[in-house]
Amino acid sequence: MPGLTRDLSFVGVLAGSEPWRFITSAFVHSPTSLLHIVFNMYILYAFGPTLEGALGRVRFLLVYLLSAVGGSIGVLLLSPLEPGWFVQVVGASGAIFGLLLLYVVLLVRQGQVPTALLVMIGINLALPFFVSGIAWEAHVGGAVTGAALGGLLLLTSAPGRDKEAVRRRAMFWPGLVGLAAVLLGLGVFRIVQVLGAGAFMLTG
């Protein structure tokens, strides 16, 4: 449905006036990049249940959505104004890379990173060099966001039910809000820097 894809895709010049695109772009995909969506969905199928089980459904969903936003922020920060900010960006790559890098951070703490996971990351990193139309900027943005979320999880994880452990675990939610605020701040700053404050009143 080209019209729906157009309305939900991320477009830099419309990011200020249509902010829902930061997230909705992760739920549509180009029909001409079937290989790309196959890799994304395979990764979600292979590693998603394990992560969801470890994080819980709510945290897993929030990580996915924030990583999607991080992917869109990556496009704003790393793409040139022309043509980058006028191109429709779609796909779950930012969110997928966020999950992958979060998983890597958690596994590094345990001293083991499966080879299959590294292979999946390598394949997705290499895809933009062989398949045209893939926004590597979204990969980077999602990956950095996921790694930051992984670090937050490590910092706020603590076993036991003593007062200090409970307090430390409770810090995850303020930390999550803080990270979301950082992403919001980066997005607003970059939009104003490139387009000016009037970008928040533009319409598509």
Coordinates of N, CA and C in Angstrom, one line a residue:
M1 N 0.9 -1.2 0.0 CA 0.0 0.0 0.0 C 0.9 1.2 0.0
P2 N 1.3 1.7 -1.2 CA 2.2 2.9 -1.3 C 1.8 4.1 -0.5
G3 N 0.5 4.4 -0.5 CA 0.0 5.6 0.3 C 0.3 5.5 1.8
L4 N 0.0 4.3 2.3 CA 0.2 4.1 3.7 C 1.7 4.1 4.1
T5 N 2.5 3.5 3.2 CA 4.0 3.5 3.4 C 4.5 5.0 3.4
R6 N 4.0 5.7 2.5 CA 4.4 7.1 2.4 C 4.0 7.9 3.6
D7 N 2.9 7.6 4.2 CA 2.4 8.4 5.4 C 3.1 8.0 6.6
L8 N 3.6 6.8 6.7 CA 4.3 6.2 7.9 C 5.8 6.2 7.8
S9 N 6.4 6.4 6.7 CA 7.8 6.4 6.5 C 8.5 7.6 7.2
F10 N 9.7 7.4 7.5 CA 10.5 8.6 8.1 C 11.1 9.4 7.0
V11 N 10.8 10.7 7.1 CA 11.3 11.7 6.2 C 11.9 12.9 7.0
G12 N 13.1 13.1 6.9 CA 13.8 14.1 7.7 C 13.1 15.5 7.7
V13 N 12.7 16.0 6.6 CA 12.1 17.3 6.5 C 10.8 17.4 7.1
L14 N 10.1 16.2 7.4 CA 8.8 16.2 8.0 C 8.9 15.7 9.4
A15 N 10.1 15.5 9.9 CA 10.2 14.9 11.3 C 9.7 15.8 12.4
G16 N 9.9 17.1 12.2 CA 9.4 18.1 13.2 C 7.9 18.2 13.3
S17 N 7.2 18.3 12.1 CA 5.8 18.5 12.1 C 5.0 17.2 12.2
E18 N 5.7 16.0 11.9 CA 5.0 14.7 11.9 C 5.8 13.7 12.7
P19 N 6.0 14.0 14.0 CA 6.9 13.2 14.8 C 6.6 11.7 15.0
W20 N 5.4 11.3 14.7 CA 5.0 9.9 14.7 C 5.9 9.0 13.8
R21 N 6.4 9.7 12.8 CA 7.2 9.0 11.8 C 8.5 8.3 12.4
F22 N 8.9 8.9 13.5 CA 10.1 8.3 14.2 C 9.9 6.9 14.6
I23 N 8.7 6.5 14.9 CA 8.3 5.1 15.3 C 7.6 4.3 14.2
T24 N 6.7 5.0 13.5 CA 5.9 4.2 12.5 C 6.7 3.7 11.4
S25 N 7.8 4.4 11.1 CA 8.7 3.9 10.0 C 9.2 2.5 10.2
A26 N 9.3 2.1 11.5 CA 9.8 0.7 11.8 C 8.7 -0.4 11.5
F27 N 7.5 0.0 11.1 CA 6.5 -1.0 10.9 C 6.0 -1.0 9.5
V28 N 6.8 -0.4 8.6 CA 6.5 -0.5 7.1 C 7.8 -0.8 6.5
H29 N 7.8 -1.3 5.3 CA 9.0 -1.8 4.6 C 8.9 -1.6 3.1
S30 N 10.0 -1.5 2.4 CA 10.0 -1.4 1.0 C 9.7 -2.7 0.4
P31 N 8.8 -2.8 -0.6 CA 8.5 -4.1 -1.2 C 9.6 -4.6 -2.1
T32 N 10.5 -3.7 -2.4 CA 11.6 -4.1 -3.4 C 12.8 -4.6 -2.6
S33 N 12.8 -4.6 -1.3 CA 14.0 -5.1 -0.5 C 13.6 -6.3 0.3
L34 N 13.2 -7.4 -0.3 CA 12.7 -8.5 0.3 C 13.8 -9.2 1.1
L35 N 15.0 -9.2 0.6 CA 16.1 -9.9 1.3 C 16.4 -9.2 2.6
H36 N 16.3 -7.9 2.6 CA 16.5 -7.1 3.8 C 15.5 -7.4 4.9
I37 N 14.2 -7.5 4.6 CA 13.2 -7.7 5.6 C 13.3 -9.2 6.0
V38 N 13.7 -10.1 5.1 CA 13.9 -11.5 5.5 C 15.0 -11.6 6.6
F39 N 16.1 -10.9 6.5 CA 17.1 -10.9 7.5 C 16.6 -10.3 8.8
N40 N 15.9 -9.2 8.7 CA 15.4 -8.6 9.9 C 14.5 -9.5 10.7
M41 N 13.6 -10.1 10.0 CA 12.6 -10.9 10.6 C 13.2 -12.2 11.1
Y42 N 14.2 -12.7 10.4 CA 14.9 -13.9 10.9 C 15.6 -13.6 12.3
I43 N 16.2 -12.5 12.3 CA 16.9 -12.1 13.6 C 15.9 -11.9 14.7
L44 N 14.8 -11.3 14.4 CA 13.7 -11.1 15.4 C 13.2 -12.5 15.9
Y45 N 13.1 -13.4 15.0 CA 12.6 -14.8 15.3 C 13.6 -15.5 16.1
A46 N 14.9 -15.4 15.7 CA 16.0 -16.2 16.3 C 16.3 -15.7 17.7
F47 N 16.4 -14.4 17.9 CA 16.9 -13.8 19.2 C 15.8 -13.1 20.0
G48 N 14.7 -12.7 19.3 CA 13.7 -12.0 20.0 C 13.1 -12.7 21.2
P49 N 12.7 -14.0 21.1 CA 12.1 -14.7 22.2 C 13.0 -14.8 23.5
T50 N 14.3 -15.0 23.2 CA 15.3 -15.1 24.3 C 15.4 -13.7 25.0
L51 N 15.5 -12.6 24.3 CA 15.5 -11.3 24.9 C 14.2 -11.0 25.6
E52 N 13.1 -11.3 25.0 CA 11.8 -11.0 25.6 C 11.7 -11.7 26.9
G53 N 12.2 -13.0 26.9 CA 12.1 -13.7 28.2 C 13.0 -13.1 29.3
A54 N 14.2 -12.6 28.8 CA 15.1 -12.0 29.8 C 14.6 -10.7 30.3
L55 N 14.1 -9.9 29.4 CA 13.7 -8.5 29.8 C 12.3 -8.4 30.3
G56 N 11.4 -9.3 29.9 CA 10.0 -9.1 30.1 C 9.3 -8.4 28.9
R57 N 8.0 -8.5 28.8 CA 7.4 -8.0 27.6 C 7.4 -6.5 27.5
V58 N 7.2 -5.8 28.6 CA 7.1 -4.4 28.6 C 8.5 -3.8 28.3
R59 N 9.5 -4.3 28.9 CA 10.9 -3.8 28.7 C 11.3 -4.1 27.2
F60 N 11.0 -5.3 26.8 CA 11.3 -5.6 25.4 C 10.7 -4.7 24.4
L61 N 9.4 -4.4 24.6 CA 8.7 -3.5 23.7 C 9.3 -2.1 23.8
L62 N 9.6 -1.6 25.0 CA 10.2 -0.3 25.1 C 11.6 -0.2 24.4
V63 N 12.4 -1.2 24.6 CA 13.7 -1.3 23.9 C 13.5 -1.3 22.4
Y64 N 12.6 -2.0 21.9 CA 12.3 -2.1 20.5 C 11.9 -0.7 20.0
L65 N 11.0 -0.1 20.6 CA 10.5 1.2 20.2 C 11.5 2.3 20.3
L66 N 12.3 2.4 21.4 CA 13.3 3.4 21.6 C 14.4 3.2 20.5
S67 N 14.8 1.9 20.2 CA 15.8 1.7 19.2 C 15.3 2.1 17.9
A68 N 14.0 1.9 17.6 CA 13.4 2.4 16.3 C 13.6 3.9 16.2
V69 N 13.3 4.6 17.3 CA 13.5 6.1 17.4 C 15.0 6.4 17.2
G70 N 15.8 5.7 17.9 CA 17.3 5.9 17.7 C 17.7 5.7 16.3
G71 N 17.1 4.8 15.5 CA 17.4 4.6 14.1 C 17.1 5.9 13.3
S72 N 15.9 6.4 13.6 CA 15.5 7.7 12.9 C 16.4 8.8 13.3
I73 N 16.8 8.9 14.6 CA 17.7 10.0 15.0 C 19.0 9.8 14.2
G74 N 19.5 8.6 14.0 CA 20.7 8.3 13.3 C 20.6 8.9 11.9
V75 N 19.5 8.8 11.3 CA 19.3 9.3 9.9 C 19.4 10.8 9.9
L76 N 18.8 11.5 11.0 CA 18.9 12.9 11.1 C 20.4 13.4 11.3
L77 N 21.1 12.7 12.1 CA 22.4 13.1 12.5 C 23.5 12.8 11.4
L78 N 23.3 11.7 10.7 CA 24.3 11.2 9.8 C 24.1 11.5 8.3
S79 N 22.8 11.8 7.9 CA 22.5 12.0 6.5 C 22.6 13.4 6.1
P80 N 23.1 13.7 4.9 CA 23.2 15.1 4.4 C 21.8 15.6 4.1
L81 N 21.6 16.9 4.1 CA 20.3 17.4 3.9 C 19.7 16.9 2.5
E82 N 20.5 17.0 1.5 CA 20.1 16.5 0.2 C 21.1 15.4 -0.3
P83 N 20.5 14.2 -0.6 CA 19.1 14.0 -0.7 C 18.5 13.3 0.6
G84 N 19.4 13.1 1.6 CA 19.0 12.3 2.7 C 17.8 12.6 3.5
W85 N 17.5 13.9 3.7 CA 16.4 14.4 4.4 C 15.1 14.4 3.6
F86 N 15.2 14.1 2.3 CA 14.0 14.1 1.5 C 13.6 12.7 1.1
V87 N 14.4 11.7 1.5 CA 14.2 10.3 1.1 C 13.3 9.6 2.2
Q88 N 12.4 8.8 1.7 CA 11.6 8.0 2.6 C 12.4 6.9 3.2
V89 N 12.5 6.8 4.5 CA 13.2 5.7 5.2 C 12.2 4.8 5.9
V90 N 12.3 3.5 5.5 CA 11.4 2.6 6.1 C 12.1 1.3 6.6
G91 N 11.5 0.5 7.4 CA 12.1 -0.7 7.9 C 12.4 -0.8 9.3
A92 N 12.6 -2.0 9.8 CA 12.8 -2.2 11.3 C 14.3 -2.3 11.6
S93 N 15.2 -2.0 10.7 CA 16.6 -2.2 11.0 C 17.1 -1.5 12.2
G94 N 16.7 -0.2 12.5 CA 17.1 0.5 13.7 C 16.7 -0.3 14.9
A95 N 15.5 -0.7 15.0 CA 15.0 -1.5 16.1 C 15.7 -2.8 16.3
I96 N 15.9 -3.5 15.1 CA 16.6 -4.8 15.2 C 18.0 -4.6 15.7
F97 N 18.7 -3.6 15.1 CA 20.1 -3.4 15.6 C 20.2 -3.0 17.1
G98 N 19.1 -2.3 17.5 CA 19.1 -2.0 18.9 C 19.0 -3.3 19.8
L99 N 18.1 -4.2 19.4 CA 18.0 -5.4 20.1 C 19.3 -6.2 20.1
L100 N 20.0 -6.3 18.9 CA 21.2 -7.0 18.8 C 22.3 -6.5 19.7
L101 N 22.5 -5.2 19.6 CA 23.6 -4.6 20.4 C 23.3 -4.7 21.9
L102 N 22.0 -4.5 22.3 CA 21.7 -4.7 23.7 C 22.0 -6.1 24.1
Y103 N 21.7 -7.1 23.3 CA 22.0 -8.5 23.6 C 23.5 -8.7 23.7
V104 N 24.3 -8.1 22.8 CA 25.7 -8.2 22.8 C 26.3 -7.7 24.2
V105 N 25.8 -6.5 24.6 CA 26.3 -5.9 25.8 C 26.0 -6.8 27.0
L106 N 24.8 -7.4 27.0 CA 24.5 -8.3 28.1 C 25.3 -9.6 28.1
L107 N 25.6 -10.1 26.9 CA 26.4 -11.3 26.8 C 27.9 -11.0 27.1
V108 N 28.4 -9.9 26.7 CA 29.8 -9.5 27.0 C 30.0 -9.5 28.5
R109 N 29.0 -9.0 29.3 CA 29.1 -9.0 30.7 C 29.2 -10.5 31.3
Q110 N 28.6 -11.4 30.6 CA 28.6 -12.8 31.0 C 29.8 -13.5 30.4
G111 N 30.6 -12.9 29.5 CA 31.8 -13.4 29.0 C 31.6 -14.4 27.8
Q112 N 30.4 -14.3 27.2 CA 30.2 -15.2 26.0 C 29.2 -14.5 25.0
V113 N 29.7 -14.4 23.8 CA 28.9 -13.9 22.7 C 28.8 -15.0 21.6
P114 N 27.6 -15.5 21.3 CA 27.5 -16.6 20.3 C 28.0 -16.2 18.9
T115 N 28.6 -17.0 18.2 CA 29.1 -16.8 16.9 C 28.0 -16.4 16.0
A116 N 26.9 -17.1 16.1 CA 25.7 -16.9 15.2 C 25.2 -15.4 15.4
L117 N 25.3 -14.9 16.6 CA 24.9 -13.5 16.8 C 25.8 -12.5 16.0
L118 N 27.1 -12.8 16.1 CA 28.1 -11.9 15.5 C 27.9 -12.0 14.0
V119 N 27.6 -13.2 13.5 CA 27.4 -13.4 12.0 C 26.2 -12.6 11.6
M120 N 25.1 -12.6 12.3 CA 23.9 -11.9 12.0 C 24.2 -10.4 11.9
I121 N 24.9 -9.9 12.9 CA 25.3 -8.5 12.9 C 26.2 -8.1 11.7
G122 N 27.1 -9.0 11.4 CA 28.0 -8.8 10.3 C 27.2 -8.7 8.9
I123 N 26.3 -9.7 8.8 CA 25.5 -9.7 7.5 C 24.7 -8.4 7.4
N124 N 24.1 -8.0 8.4 CA 23.2 -6.8 8.3 C 24.1 -5.5 8.1
L125 N 25.3 -5.5 8.7 CA 26.2 -4.4 8.5 C 26.6 -4.3 7.0
A126 N 26.8 -5.5 6.4 CA 27.3 -5.6 5.1 C 26.2 -5.3 4.0
L127 N 25.0 -5.6 4.4 CA 23.9 -5.5 3.4 C 23.9 -4.1 2.6
P128 N 24.1 -3.0 3.3 CA 24.0 -1.7 2.5 C 25.0 -1.6 1.4
F129 N 26.1 -2.4 1.5 CA 27.1 -2.4 0.5 C 26.7 -3.2 -0.8
F130 N 25.8 -4.1 -0.6 CA 25.4 -5.0 -1.7 C 23.9 -4.8 -2.1
V131 N 23.1 -4.2 -1.3 CA 21.7 -3.9 -1.6 C 21.5 -2.4 -1.5
S132 N 21.0 -1.9 -2.6 CA 20.8 -0.4 -2.6 C 19.6 0.0 -1.8
G133 N 19.5 1.2 -1.4 CA 18.4 1.7 -0.7 C 18.2 1.4 0.7
I134 N 19.3 0.9 1.4 CA 19.3 0.6 2.8 C 19.9 1.7 3.5
A135 N 19.3 2.3 4.5 CA 19.8 3.4 5.3 C 20.7 2.9 6.4
W136 N 22.0 2.9 6.1 CA 23.0 2.4 7.1 C 22.9 3.4 8.4
E137 N 22.5 4.6 8.2 CA 22.5 5.6 9.3 C 21.5 5.1 10.4
A138 N 20.4 4.5 9.9 CA 19.4 3.9 10.9 C 20.0 2.8 11.6
H139 N 20.9 1.9 11.0 CA 21.5 0.8 11.6 C 22.4 1.4 12.8
V140 N 23.2 2.4 12.5 CA 24.1 3.0 13.5 C 23.3 3.6 14.6
G141 N 22.3 4.4 14.3 CA 21.5 5.0 15.4 C 20.8 4.0 16.3
G142 N 20.3 2.9 15.7 CA 19.6 1.9 16.5 C 20.6 1.1 17.3
A143 N 21.8 0.9 16.7 CA 22.8 0.1 17.4 C 23.3 0.9 18.7
V144 N 23.6 2.2 18.5 CA 24.1 3.0 19.6 C 23.0 3.1 20.7
T145 N 21.8 3.2 20.3 CA 20.7 3.3 21.3 C 20.6 2.0 22.0
G146 N 20.6 0.8 21.3 CA 20.5 -0.5 22.0 C 21.7 -0.7 22.9
A147 N 22.9 -0.3 22.5 CA 24.1 -0.5 23.4 C 23.9 0.3 24.7
A148 N 23.4 1.6 24.5 CA 23.1 2.4 25.7 C 22.1 1.8 26.6
L149 N 21.0 1.2 26.0 CA 20.0 0.5 26.8 C 20.6 -0.7 27.5
G150 N 21.5 -1.4 26.8 CA 22.1 -2.5 27.5 C 23.0 -2.1 28.7
G151 N 23.7 -1.0 28.5 CA 24.5 -0.5 29.6 C 23.6 -0.1 30.8
L152 N 22.4 0.6 30.5 CA 21.5 0.9 31.5 C 21.0 -0.3 32.3
L153 N 20.7 -1.3 31.5 CA 20.2 -2.6 32.2 C 21.3 -3.1 33.1
L154 N 22.5 -3.1 32.7 CA 23.6 -3.6 33.5 C 23.8 -2.8 34.8
L155 N 23.7 -1.5 34.6 CA 23.9 -0.6 35.7 C 22.8 -0.7 36.8
T156 N 21.6 -1.0 36.3 CA 20.5 -1.1 37.2 C 20.1 -2.5 37.6
S157 N 20.8 -3.5 37.2 CA 20.5 -4.8 37.6 C 21.2 -5.2 38.9
A158 N 20.5 -5.9 39.8 CA 21.0 -6.3 41.1 C 20.2 -7.4 41.6
P159 N 20.9 -8.5 42.0 CA 20.1 -9.6 42.6 C 19.7 -9.4 44.0
G160 N 18.7 -10.1 44.5 CA 18.3 -10.0 45.9 C 17.2 -9.1 46.1
R161 N 16.7 -9.1 47.4 CA 15.6 -8.2 47.7 C 15.9 -7.2 48.8
D162 N 17.2 -7.0 49.1 CA 17.6 -6.0 50.1 C 17.3 -4.6 49.5
K163 N 17.3 -3.6 50.4 CA 16.9 -2.3 50.1 C 17.7 -1.7 48.9
E164 N 19.0 -1.9 48.9 CA 19.9 -1.4 47.9 C 19.6 -2.0 46.5
A165 N 19.4 -3.3 46.5 CA 19.1 -4.0 45.2 C 17.8 -3.5 44.7
V166 N 16.8 -3.3 45.5 CA 15.5 -2.8 45.1 C 15.6 -1.4 44.5
R167 N 16.4 -0.6 45.2 CA 16.6 0.8 44.8 C 17.3 0.9 43.5
R168 N 18.3 0.0 43.3 CA 19.1 0.0 42.1 C 18.2 -0.4 40.9
R169 N 17.4 -1.5 41.1 CA 16.5 -1.9 40.0 C 15.5 -0.8 39.6
A170 N 15.0 -0.1 40.6 CA 14.0 0.9 40.4 C 14.6 2.1 39.5
M171 N 15.9 2.2 39.5 CA 16.5 3.3 38.8 C 16.5 3.1 37.3
F172 N 16.1 1.9 36.8 CA 16.0 1.6 35.4 C 15.0 2.6 34.7
W173 N 13.8 2.8 35.4 CA 12.8 3.6 34.7 C 13.2 5.1 34.6
P174 N 13.7 5.7 35.6 CA 14.2 7.1 35.4 C 15.3 7.1 34.4
G175 N 16.2 6.1 34.4 CA 17.2 6.0 33.4 C 16.6 5.9 32.0
L176 N 15.6 5.1 31.8 CA 14.9 5.0 30.5 C 14.3 6.3 30.1
V177 N 13.7 7.0 31.0 CA 13.1 8.3 30.6 C 14.2 9.3 30.3
G178 N 15.3 9.2 31.0 CA 16.5 10.1 30.7 C 17.0 9.8 29.3
L179 N 17.1 8.5 28.9 CA 17.6 8.2 27.6 C 16.7 8.7 26.5
A180 N 15.4 8.5 26.8 CA 14.4 9.0 25.8 C 14.5 10.5 25.6
A181 N 14.7 11.2 26.7 CA 14.9 12.7 26.7 C 16.1 13.1 25.9
V182 N 17.2 12.3 26.0 CA 18.4 12.6 25.2 C 18.1 12.4 23.7
L183 N 17.4 11.3 23.4 CA 17.0 11.1 22.0 C 16.2 12.3 21.5
L184 N 15.2 12.7 22.3 CA 14.3 13.8 21.9 C 15.1 15.1 21.7
G185 N 16.0 15.3 22.6 CA 16.8 16.5 22.6 C 17.7 16.5 21.3
L186 N 18.3 15.4 21.0 CA 19.2 15.3 19.8 C 18.4 15.6 18.6
G187 N 17.1 15.0 18.5 CA 16.3 15.2 17.3 C 15.9 16.6 17.1
V188 N 15.4 17.2 18.2 CA 15.0 18.6 18.2 C 16.2 19.5 17.8
F189 N 17.3 19.3 18.4 CA 18.5 20.1 18.1 C 18.9 20.0 16.7
R190 N 18.9 18.8 16.1 CA 19.4 18.6 14.7 C 18.4 19.2 13.8
I191 N 17.1 19.1 14.0 CA 16.1 19.6 13.1 C 16.2 21.1 13.1
V192 N 16.3 21.8 14.3 CA 16.4 23.2 14.3 C 17.7 23.7 13.7
Q193 N 18.8 22.9 13.9 CA 20.1 23.2 13.3 C 20.0 23.3 11.8
V194 N 19.3 22.3 11.2 CA 19.3 22.1 9.7 C 18.2 22.9 9.1
L195 N 17.0 22.9 9.7 CA 15.8 23.5 9.0 C 15.3 24.7 9.7
G196 N 15.7 24.9 11.0 CA 15.2 26.1 11.7 C 13.9 25.7 12.5
A197 N 13.5 26.5 13.4 CA 12.3 26.2 14.2 C 11.0 26.1 13.4
G198 N 11.0 26.7 12.2 CA 9.8 26.6 11.4 C 9.5 25.2 10.9
A199 N 10.5 24.3 11.0 CA 10.3 22.9 10.6 C 9.2 22.2 11.4
F200 N 8.9 22.7 12.6 CA 7.9 22.1 13.4 C 6.5 22.5 13.0
M201 N 6.4 23.3 12.1 CA 5.1 23.7 11.6 C 4.8 23.4 10.1
L202 N 5.8 22.7 9.5 CA 5.7 22.2 8.2 C 4.6 21.1 8.1
T203 N 4.0 21.0 6.9 CA 3.1 19.9 6.7 C 3.5 19.2 5.4
G204 N 3.2 17.9 5.3 CA 3.6 17.1 4.1 C 2.6 17.3 3.0

